[in-house]
Tab-separated table of C-alpha atoms in Angstrom:
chain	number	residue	atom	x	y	z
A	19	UNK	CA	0.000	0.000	0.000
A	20	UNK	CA	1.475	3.620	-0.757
A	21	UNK	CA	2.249	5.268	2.077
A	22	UNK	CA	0.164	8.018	4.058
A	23	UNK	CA	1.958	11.455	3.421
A	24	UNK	CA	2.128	14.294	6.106
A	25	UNK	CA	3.643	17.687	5.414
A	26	UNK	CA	4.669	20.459	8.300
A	27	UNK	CA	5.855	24.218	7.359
A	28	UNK	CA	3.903	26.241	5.060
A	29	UNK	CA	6.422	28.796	4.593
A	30	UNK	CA	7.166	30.584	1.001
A	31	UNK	CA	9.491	27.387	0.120
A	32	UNK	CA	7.390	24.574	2.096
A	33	UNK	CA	4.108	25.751	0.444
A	34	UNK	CA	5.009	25.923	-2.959
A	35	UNK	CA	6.793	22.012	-2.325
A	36	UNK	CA	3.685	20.857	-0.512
A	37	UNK	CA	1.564	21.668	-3.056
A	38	UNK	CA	3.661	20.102	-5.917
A	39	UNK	CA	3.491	17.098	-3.856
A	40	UNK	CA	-0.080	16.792	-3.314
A	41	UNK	CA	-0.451	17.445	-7.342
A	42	UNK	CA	1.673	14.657	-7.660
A	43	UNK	CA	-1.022	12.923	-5.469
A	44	UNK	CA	-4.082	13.486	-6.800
A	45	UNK	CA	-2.884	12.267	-10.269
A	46	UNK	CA	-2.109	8.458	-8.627
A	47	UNK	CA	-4.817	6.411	-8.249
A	48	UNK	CA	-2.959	4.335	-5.859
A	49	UNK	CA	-1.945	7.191	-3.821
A	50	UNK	CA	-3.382	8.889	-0.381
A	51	UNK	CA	-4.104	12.246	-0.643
A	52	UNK	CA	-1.758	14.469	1.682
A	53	UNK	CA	-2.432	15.292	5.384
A	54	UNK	CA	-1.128	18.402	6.266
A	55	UNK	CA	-0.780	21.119	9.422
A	56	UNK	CA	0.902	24.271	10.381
A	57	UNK	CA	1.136	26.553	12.847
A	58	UNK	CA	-1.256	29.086	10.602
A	59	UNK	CA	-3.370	26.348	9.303
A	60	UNK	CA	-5.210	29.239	6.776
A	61	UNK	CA	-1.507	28.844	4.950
A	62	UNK	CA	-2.650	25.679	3.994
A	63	UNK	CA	-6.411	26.956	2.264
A	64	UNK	CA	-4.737	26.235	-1.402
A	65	UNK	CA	-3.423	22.680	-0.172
A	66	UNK	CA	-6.738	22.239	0.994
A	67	UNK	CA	-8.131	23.373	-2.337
A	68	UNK	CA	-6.158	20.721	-3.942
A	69	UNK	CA	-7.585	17.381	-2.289
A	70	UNK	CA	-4.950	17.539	0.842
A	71	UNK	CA	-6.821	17.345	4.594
A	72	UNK	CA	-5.375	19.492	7.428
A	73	UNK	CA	-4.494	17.687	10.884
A	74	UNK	CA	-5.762	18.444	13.952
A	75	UNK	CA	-1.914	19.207	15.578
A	76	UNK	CA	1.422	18.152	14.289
A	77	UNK	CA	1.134	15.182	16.623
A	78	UNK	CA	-1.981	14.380	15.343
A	79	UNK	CA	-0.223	14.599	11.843
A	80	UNK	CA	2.445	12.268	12.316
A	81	UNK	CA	0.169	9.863	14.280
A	82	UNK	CA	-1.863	9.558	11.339
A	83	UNK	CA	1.232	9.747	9.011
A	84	UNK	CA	3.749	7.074	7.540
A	85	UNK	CA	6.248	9.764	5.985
A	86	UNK	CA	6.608	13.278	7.559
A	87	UNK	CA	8.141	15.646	5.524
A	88	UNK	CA	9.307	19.507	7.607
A	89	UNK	CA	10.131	22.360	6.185
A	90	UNK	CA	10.988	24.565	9.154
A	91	UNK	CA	12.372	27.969	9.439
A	92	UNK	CA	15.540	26.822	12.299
A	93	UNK	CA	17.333	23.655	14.503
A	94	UNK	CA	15.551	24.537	17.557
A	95	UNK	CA	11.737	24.244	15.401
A	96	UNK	CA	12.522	21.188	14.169
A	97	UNK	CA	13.807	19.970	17.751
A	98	UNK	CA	10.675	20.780	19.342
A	99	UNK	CA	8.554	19.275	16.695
A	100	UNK	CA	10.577	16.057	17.002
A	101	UNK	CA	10.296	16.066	20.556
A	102	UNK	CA	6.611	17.057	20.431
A	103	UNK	CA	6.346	13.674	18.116
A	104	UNK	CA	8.227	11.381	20.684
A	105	UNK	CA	6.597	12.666	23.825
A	106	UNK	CA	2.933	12.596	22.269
A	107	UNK	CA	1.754	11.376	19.037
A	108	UNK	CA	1.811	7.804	20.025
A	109	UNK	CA	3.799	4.725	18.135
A	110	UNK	CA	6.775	6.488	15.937
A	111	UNK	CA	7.169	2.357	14.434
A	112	UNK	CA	8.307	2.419	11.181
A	113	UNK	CA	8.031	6.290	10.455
A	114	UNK	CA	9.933	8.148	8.131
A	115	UNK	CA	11.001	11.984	9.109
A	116	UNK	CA	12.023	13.501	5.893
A	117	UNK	CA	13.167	17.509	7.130
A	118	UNK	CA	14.037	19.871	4.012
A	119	UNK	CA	15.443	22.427	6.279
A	120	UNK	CA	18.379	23.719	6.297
A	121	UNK	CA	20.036	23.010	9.840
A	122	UNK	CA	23.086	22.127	11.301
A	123	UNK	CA	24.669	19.079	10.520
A	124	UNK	CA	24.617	18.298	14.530
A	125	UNK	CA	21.209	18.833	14.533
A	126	UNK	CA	20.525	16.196	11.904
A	127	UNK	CA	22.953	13.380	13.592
A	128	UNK	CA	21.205	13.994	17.148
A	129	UNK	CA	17.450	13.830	15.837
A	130	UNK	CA	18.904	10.521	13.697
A	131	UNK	CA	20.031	8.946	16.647
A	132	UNK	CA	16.593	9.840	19.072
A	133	UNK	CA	13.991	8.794	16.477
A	134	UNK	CA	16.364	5.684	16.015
A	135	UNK	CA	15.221	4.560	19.442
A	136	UNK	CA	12.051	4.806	19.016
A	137	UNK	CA	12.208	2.604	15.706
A	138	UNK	CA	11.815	5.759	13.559
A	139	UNK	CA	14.137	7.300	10.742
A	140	UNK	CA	15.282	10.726	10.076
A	141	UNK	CA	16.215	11.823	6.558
A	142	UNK	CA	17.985	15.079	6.036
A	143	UNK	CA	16.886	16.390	2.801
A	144	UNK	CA	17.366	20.235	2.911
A	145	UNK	CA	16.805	22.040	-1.096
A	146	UNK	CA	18.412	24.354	-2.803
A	147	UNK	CA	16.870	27.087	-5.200
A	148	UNK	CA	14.131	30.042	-3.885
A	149	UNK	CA	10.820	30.159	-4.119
A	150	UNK	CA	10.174	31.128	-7.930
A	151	UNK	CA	12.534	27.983	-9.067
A	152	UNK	CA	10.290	25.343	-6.332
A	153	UNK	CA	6.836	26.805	-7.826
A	154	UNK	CA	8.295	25.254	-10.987
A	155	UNK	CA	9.511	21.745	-9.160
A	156	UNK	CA	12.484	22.382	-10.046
A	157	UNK	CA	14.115	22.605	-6.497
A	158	UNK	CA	17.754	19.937	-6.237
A	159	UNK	CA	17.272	17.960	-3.242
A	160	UNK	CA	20.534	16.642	-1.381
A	161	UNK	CA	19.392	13.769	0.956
A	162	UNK	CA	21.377	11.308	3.364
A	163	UNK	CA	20.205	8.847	5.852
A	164	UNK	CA	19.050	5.240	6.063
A	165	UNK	CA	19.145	3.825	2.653
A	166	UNK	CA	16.028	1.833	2.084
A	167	UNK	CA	14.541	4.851	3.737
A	168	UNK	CA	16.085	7.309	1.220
A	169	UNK	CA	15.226	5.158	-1.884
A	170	UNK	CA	11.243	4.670	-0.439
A	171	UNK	CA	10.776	8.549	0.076
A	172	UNK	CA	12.784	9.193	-3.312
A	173	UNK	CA	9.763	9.439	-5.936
A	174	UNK	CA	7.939	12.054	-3.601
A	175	UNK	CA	10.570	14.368	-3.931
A	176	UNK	CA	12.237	13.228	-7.793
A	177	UNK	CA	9.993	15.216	-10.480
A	178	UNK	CA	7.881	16.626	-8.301
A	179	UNK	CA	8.772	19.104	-6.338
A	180	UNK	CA	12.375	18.486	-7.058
A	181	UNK	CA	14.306	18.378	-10.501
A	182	UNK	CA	17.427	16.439	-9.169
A	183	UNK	CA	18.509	14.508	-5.691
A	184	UNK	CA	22.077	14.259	-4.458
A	185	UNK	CA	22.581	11.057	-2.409
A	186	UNK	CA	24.862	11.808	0.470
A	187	UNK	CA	25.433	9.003	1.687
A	188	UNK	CA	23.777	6.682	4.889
A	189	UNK	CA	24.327	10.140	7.181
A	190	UNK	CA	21.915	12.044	7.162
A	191	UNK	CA	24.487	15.203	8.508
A	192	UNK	CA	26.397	14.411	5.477
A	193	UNK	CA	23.502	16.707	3.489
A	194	UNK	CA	23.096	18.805	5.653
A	195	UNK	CA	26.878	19.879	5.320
A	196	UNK	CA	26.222	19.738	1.345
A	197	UNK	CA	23.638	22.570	2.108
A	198	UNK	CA	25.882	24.468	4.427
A	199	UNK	CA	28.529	24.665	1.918
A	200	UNK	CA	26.436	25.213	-1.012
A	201	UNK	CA	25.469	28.390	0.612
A	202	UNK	CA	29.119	29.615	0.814
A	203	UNK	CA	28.566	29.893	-3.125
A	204	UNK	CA	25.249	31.335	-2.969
A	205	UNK	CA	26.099	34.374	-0.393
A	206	UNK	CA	29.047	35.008	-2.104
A	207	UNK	CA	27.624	34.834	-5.668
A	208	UNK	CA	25.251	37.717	-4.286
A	209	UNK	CA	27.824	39.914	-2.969
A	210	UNK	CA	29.503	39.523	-6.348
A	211	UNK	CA	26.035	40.297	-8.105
A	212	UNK	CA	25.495	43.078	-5.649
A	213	UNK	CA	28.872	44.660	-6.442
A	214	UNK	CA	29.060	44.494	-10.253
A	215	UNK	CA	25.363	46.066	-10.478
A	216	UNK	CA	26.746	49.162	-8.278
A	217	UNK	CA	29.489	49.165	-10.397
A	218	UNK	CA	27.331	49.577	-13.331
A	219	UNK	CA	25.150	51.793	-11.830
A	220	UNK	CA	27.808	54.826	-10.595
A	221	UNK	CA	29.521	54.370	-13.446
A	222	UNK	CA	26.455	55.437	-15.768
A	223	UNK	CA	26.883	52.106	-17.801
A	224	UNK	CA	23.297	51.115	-16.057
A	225	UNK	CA	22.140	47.997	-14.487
A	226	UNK	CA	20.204	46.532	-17.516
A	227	UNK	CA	23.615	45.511	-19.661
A	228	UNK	CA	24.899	43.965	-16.303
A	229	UNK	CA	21.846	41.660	-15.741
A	230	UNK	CA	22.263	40.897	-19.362
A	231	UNK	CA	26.027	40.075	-18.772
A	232	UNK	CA	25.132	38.342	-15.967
A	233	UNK	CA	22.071	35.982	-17.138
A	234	UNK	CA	23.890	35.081	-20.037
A	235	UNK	CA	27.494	34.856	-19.408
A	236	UNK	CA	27.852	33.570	-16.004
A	237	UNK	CA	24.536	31.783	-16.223
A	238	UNK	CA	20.560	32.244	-15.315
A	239	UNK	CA	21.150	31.644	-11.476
A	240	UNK	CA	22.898	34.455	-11.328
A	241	UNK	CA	20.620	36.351	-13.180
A	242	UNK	CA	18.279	35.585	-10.980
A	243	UNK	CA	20.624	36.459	-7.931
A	244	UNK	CA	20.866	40.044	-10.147
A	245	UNK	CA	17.493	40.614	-11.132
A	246	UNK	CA	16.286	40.077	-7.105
A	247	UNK	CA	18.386	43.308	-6.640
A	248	UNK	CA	17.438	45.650	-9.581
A	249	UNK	CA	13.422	44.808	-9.480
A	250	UNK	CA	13.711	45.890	-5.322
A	251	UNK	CA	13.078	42.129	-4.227
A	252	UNK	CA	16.351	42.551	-1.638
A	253	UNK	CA	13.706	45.064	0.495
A	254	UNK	CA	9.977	43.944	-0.599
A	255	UNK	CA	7.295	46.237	1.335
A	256	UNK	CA	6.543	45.173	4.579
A	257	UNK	CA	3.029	43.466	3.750
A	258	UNK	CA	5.141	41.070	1.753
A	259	UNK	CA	6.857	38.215	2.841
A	260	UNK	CA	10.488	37.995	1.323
A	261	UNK	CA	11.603	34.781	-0.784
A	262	UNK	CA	14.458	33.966	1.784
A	263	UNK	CA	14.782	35.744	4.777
A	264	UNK	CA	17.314	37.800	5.668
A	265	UNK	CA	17.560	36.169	9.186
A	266	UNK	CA	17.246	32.858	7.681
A	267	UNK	CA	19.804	33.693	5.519
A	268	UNK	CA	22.412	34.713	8.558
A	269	UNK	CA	21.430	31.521	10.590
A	270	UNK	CA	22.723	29.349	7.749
A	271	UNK	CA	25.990	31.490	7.274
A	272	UNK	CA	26.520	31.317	10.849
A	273	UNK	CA	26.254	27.506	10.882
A	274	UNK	CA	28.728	27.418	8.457
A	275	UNK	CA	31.385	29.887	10.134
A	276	UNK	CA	31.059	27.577	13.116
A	277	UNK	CA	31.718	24.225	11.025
A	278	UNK	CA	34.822	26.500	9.810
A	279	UNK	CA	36.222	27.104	12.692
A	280	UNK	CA	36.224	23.801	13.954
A	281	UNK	CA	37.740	22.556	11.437
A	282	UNK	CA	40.543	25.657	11.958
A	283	UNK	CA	39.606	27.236	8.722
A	284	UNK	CA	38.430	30.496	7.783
A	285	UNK	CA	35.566	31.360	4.823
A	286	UNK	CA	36.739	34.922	4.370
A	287	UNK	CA	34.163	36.303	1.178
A	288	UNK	CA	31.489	34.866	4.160
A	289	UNK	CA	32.628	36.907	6.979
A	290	UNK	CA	32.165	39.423	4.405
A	291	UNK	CA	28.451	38.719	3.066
A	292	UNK	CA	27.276	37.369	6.613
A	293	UNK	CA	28.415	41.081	7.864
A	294	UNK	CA	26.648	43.112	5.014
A	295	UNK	CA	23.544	40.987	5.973
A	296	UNK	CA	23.197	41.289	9.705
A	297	UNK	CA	24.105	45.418	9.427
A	298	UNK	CA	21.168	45.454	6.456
A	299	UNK	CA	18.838	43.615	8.901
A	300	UNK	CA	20.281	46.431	11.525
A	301	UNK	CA	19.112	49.031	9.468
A	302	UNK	CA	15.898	47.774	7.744
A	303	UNK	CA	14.377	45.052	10.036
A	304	UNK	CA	13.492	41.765	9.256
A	305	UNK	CA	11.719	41.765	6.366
A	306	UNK	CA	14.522	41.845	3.979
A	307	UNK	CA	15.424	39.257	1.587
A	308	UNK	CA	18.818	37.345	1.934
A	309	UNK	CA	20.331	39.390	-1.032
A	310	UNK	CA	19.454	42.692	1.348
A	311	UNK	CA	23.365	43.143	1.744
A	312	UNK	CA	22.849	44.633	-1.801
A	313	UNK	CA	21.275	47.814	-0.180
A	314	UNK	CA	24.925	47.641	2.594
A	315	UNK	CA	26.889	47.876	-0.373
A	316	UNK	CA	25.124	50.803	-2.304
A	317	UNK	CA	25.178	52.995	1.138
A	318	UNK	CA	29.066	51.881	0.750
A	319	UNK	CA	28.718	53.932	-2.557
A	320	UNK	CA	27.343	56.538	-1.658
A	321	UNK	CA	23.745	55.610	-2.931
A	322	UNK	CA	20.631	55.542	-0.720
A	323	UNK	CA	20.020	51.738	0.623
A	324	UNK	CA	17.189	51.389	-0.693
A	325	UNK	CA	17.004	51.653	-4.715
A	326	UNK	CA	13.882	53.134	-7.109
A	327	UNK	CA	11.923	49.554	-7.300
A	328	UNK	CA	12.421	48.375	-3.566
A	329	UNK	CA	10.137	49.578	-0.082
A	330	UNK	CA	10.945	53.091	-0.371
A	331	UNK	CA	11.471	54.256	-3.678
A	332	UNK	CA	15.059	55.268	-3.350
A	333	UNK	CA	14.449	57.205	-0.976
């Protein structure tokens, strides 16, 4: 028999998954149409919409659940929820935790090892891509854990809400330190972004050339990366939620400055963008995309922080 599906975290990412996954669903005859809950359960009205029934409580979720999937905005979320599970939804026998956060690797070896006890299995699966790529499905997936638990969950996540999935191995921190590291490139790649569009911009050449350049050169991610800048996504208005957080964003850089150190390394370019991003938060609050150390390096330049397209007009 297929197996019941749950999904936690309704978030701009966990949505937009959730409901490529229930999609997915619907179209198998053979398949069980998604249970869902989260802490706003009104997030989940277009879920609902497509066939999917909300739970009555997470632990009501995973008690009526075979595979779990999370998508959770920190460590300490998903290490309540997990708790939550243990303590009070009943039998964990034979359940599958799949989380597509992004935590540290830590976090995924000590949740591993507790739902282990109780005959459970956790799966680190965190993504990689924003919200406008996983509307598409086209999120990459890196996942590591048990193996036969891996290869059962594998066709919920492989063409359809994801366009690729990295094995990492039988540990399930193993992905999560493929995420980590991953978004070394990604900060970085924004601060680069960030700094050739100011370039562009004092130097009268303008920005539109530069997101040409940059979409089709160096490639459409970061054009993407670019365009998030020049359109004003880095500061959205503040009735709007922004496609990564900036706070999120920080948590994950700091994760991976910690790793560094243990391992008596340094990530220089990261000091750099994980600075830019917690003075932008400093000076515009939280709602602020990741890519809000764009509006750090234009007061650098002289220019206001925020530019003509973003919150305040360039004002």
């Amino acid at each position: 028999m297929a197996p019941q599906i749950g999904w936690y975290g309704l978030g701009s990412m966990g949505r937009l998954m959730a409901e490529n996954l229930q999609k997915h669903l619907a179209k198998k005859e053979d398949e069980k149409a998604m249970i869902y809950y989260n802490r706003t359960i009104a997030s989940g009205d277009t879920l609902k919409s497509l066939g999917a029934t909300p739970a009555e409580s997470f632990e009501d979720l995973v008690a009526k659940s075979d595979v779990v999937f999370t998508m959770v905005s920190n460590d300490s979320v998903l290490e309540d929820l997990i708790q939550s599970a243990i303590k009070s939804a009943g039998s964990l026998d034979g359940k599958i935790f799949v989380d597509c956060s992004t935590v540290h690797p830590d976090t995924a070896e000590k949740l591993s090892t507790e739902l282990s006890s109780h005959n459970a299995t956790f799966l680190a699966a965190p993504v990689f891509g924003g919200p406008a790529i996983a509307a598409t499905g086209k999120i990459v997936v890196a996942i590591g854990g048990e193996p036969a638990a891996c290869e059962k969950v594998t066709p919920y996540i492989l063409d359809v809400f994801g366009r690729k999935v990295i094995p990492c191995g039988d540990k399930a921190r193993n992905s999560s330190l493929l995420k980590i590291g991953g978004n070394i490139v990604t900060l970085n790649l924004m601060e680069a972004v960030g700094e050739a569009q100011i370039f562009a911009e004092k130097t009268g050449l303008g920005t539109g050339p530069m997101q040409d350049l940059i979409t089709d050169a160096i490639g459409p991610v970061a054009g993407g990366y670019s365009q998030r800048l020049t359109t004003g996504i880095y500061a959205p208005s503040l009735d709007t939620r922004p496609g990564f957080g900036v706070s999120l964003s920080i948590k994950d850089a700091d994760h991976a400055l910690s790793i560094a150190a243990e391992q008596g390394m340094k990530l220089p370019g990261l000091e750099v963008s994980n600075g830019k991003m917690k003075a932008a938060r400093e000076y515009g609050g939280e709602c602020l995309d990741a890519s809000s150390m764009y509006g750090v390096l234009r007061q650098e330049a002289g220019l206001p922080f925020w530019n003509e397209k973003s919150r305040q007009g360039g004002k």
